XYZ file of C-alpha atoms in Angstrom:
158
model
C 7.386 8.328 2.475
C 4.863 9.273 0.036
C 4.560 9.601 -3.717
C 3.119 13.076 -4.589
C 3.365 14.279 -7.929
C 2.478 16.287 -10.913
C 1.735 14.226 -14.460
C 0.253 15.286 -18.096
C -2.351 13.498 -19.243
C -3.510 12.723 -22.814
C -7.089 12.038 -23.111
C -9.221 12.689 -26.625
C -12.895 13.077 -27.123
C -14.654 10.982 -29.828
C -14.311 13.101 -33.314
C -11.900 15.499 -31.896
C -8.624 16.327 -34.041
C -6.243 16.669 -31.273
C -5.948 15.169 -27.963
C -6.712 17.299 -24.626
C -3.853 17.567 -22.403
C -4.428 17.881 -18.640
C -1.894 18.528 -15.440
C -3.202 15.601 -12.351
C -1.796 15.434 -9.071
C -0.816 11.975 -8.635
C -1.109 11.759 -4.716
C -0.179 8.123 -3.368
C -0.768 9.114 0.596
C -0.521 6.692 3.298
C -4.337 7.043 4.402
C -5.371 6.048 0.960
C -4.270 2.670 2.190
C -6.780 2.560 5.287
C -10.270 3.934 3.256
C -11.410 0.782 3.054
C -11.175 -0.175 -0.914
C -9.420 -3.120 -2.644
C -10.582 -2.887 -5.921
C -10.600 -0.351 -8.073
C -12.179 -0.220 -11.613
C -10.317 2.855 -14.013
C -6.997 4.175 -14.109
C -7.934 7.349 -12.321
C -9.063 5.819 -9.053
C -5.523 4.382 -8.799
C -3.772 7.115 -6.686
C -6.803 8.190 -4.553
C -7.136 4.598 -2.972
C -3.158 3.701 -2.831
C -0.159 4.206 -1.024
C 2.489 4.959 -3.018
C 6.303 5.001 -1.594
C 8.150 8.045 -3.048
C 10.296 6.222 -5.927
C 13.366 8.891 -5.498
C 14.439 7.099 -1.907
C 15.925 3.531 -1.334
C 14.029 0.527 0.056
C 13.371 -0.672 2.839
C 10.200 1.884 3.100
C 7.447 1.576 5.091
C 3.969 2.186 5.971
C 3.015 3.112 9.280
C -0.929 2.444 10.937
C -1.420 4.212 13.802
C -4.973 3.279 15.741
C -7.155 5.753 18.028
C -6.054 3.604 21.124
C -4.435 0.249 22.049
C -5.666 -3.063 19.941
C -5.635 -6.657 20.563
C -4.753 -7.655 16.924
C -4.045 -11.557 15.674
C -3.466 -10.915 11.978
C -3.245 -8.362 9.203
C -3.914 -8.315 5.329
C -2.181 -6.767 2.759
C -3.627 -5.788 -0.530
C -0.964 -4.820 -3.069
C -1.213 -3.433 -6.837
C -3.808 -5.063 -8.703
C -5.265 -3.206 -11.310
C -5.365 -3.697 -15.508
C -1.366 -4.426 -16.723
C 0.183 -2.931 -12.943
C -0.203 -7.391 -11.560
C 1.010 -8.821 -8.065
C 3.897 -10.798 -10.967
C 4.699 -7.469 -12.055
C 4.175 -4.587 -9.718
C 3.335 -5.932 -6.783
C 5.289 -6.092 -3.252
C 7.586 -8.655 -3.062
C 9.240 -9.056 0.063
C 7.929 -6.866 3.704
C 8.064 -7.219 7.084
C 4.685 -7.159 9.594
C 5.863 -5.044 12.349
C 4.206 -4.096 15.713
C 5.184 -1.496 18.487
C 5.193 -2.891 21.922
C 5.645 0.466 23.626
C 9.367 0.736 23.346
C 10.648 -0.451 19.980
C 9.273 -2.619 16.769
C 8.638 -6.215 16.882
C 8.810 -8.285 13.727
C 5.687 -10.540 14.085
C 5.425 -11.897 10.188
C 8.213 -11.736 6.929
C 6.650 -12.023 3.688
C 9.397 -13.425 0.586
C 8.501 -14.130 -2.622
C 4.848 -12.645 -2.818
C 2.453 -12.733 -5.811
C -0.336 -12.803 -4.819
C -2.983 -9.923 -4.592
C -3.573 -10.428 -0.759
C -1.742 -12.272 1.887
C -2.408 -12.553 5.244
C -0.047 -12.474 8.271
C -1.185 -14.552 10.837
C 0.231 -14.168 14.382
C 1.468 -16.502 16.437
C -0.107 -15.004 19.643
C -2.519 -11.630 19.564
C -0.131 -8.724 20.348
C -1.294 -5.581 21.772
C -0.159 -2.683 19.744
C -1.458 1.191 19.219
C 0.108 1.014 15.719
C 1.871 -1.598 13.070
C 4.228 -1.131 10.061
C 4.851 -2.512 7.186
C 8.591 -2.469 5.812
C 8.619 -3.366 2.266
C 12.020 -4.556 1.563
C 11.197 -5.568 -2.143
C 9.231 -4.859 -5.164
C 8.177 -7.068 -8.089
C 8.363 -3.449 -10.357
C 11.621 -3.701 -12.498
C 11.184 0.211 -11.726
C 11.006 -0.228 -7.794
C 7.392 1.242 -7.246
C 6.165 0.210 -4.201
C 2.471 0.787 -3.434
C -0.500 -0.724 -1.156
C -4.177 -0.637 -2.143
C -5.458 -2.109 1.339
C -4.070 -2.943 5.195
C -6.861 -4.287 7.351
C -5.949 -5.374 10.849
C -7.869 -7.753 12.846
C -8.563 -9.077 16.158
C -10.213 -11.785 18.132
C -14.365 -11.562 18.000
């Protein structure tokens, strides 16, 4: 799933009386979490570099990579919220599965509990060969269940 959304925002110009209220989409698509950024530095680049998991429907969730062809892969990194008060402690992903297709059905190749951190990196046992991966987030570190992803790189063997 994905978050898409309208908000009102307040914002107020130095010496103006009142504050200027705009409408912004707030648009947390999956392919936000493949455009290559990890860091972000205001508020407002949040949602155009971030997955966001539509906060109406249950966990698990998931975010699905799909590549251009086949890939040798041997680990994967996951970059979750990290940005001003929204922490890894606080808003973060908690808990996910690293999940690969094999052609017929998904393969679990790395569980995550208890995460933290910013980044953490699933390292495979063996290099699978896979034309897309998943990641199930089963929980959240957001008292209000928001589940979102900054980054997912994949790699391979050089």
């Amino acid at each position: 799933s994905e978050l898409v959304k309208e908000a009102k925002v307040a914002t107020q110009d130095w010496g103006a009386k009142e504050p200027t209220i705009k409408k912004i989409s707030l648009e947390g698509r999956a392919s936000h979490a493949i455009d290559g950024k990890r860091q972000i530095s205001t508020w407002q680049d949040f949602f155009p570099t971030t997955w966001m998991a539509d906060t109406s429907k249950p966990l698990p969730q998931w975010l699905e990579i799909r590549f251009d062809k086949e890939r040798i892969l041997n680990s994967l990194t996951v970059y979750t919220i990290a940005f001003a008060r929204w922490t890894p402690e606080t808003s973060g992903i908690r808990d996910w599965d690293v999940e690969v297709w094999d052609g017929k059905e998904w393969k679990v190749v790395d569980s995550v509990v208890g995460n933290t951190r910013v980044s953490k990196v699933s390292r495979f046992k063996t290099p699978v060969t896979t034309d897309r991966v998943r990641i199930v987030v089963k929980a959240t570190n957001d008292p209000e269940g928001t589940v979102g992803i900054m980054e997912v790189e994949a790699f391979g063997p050089r």
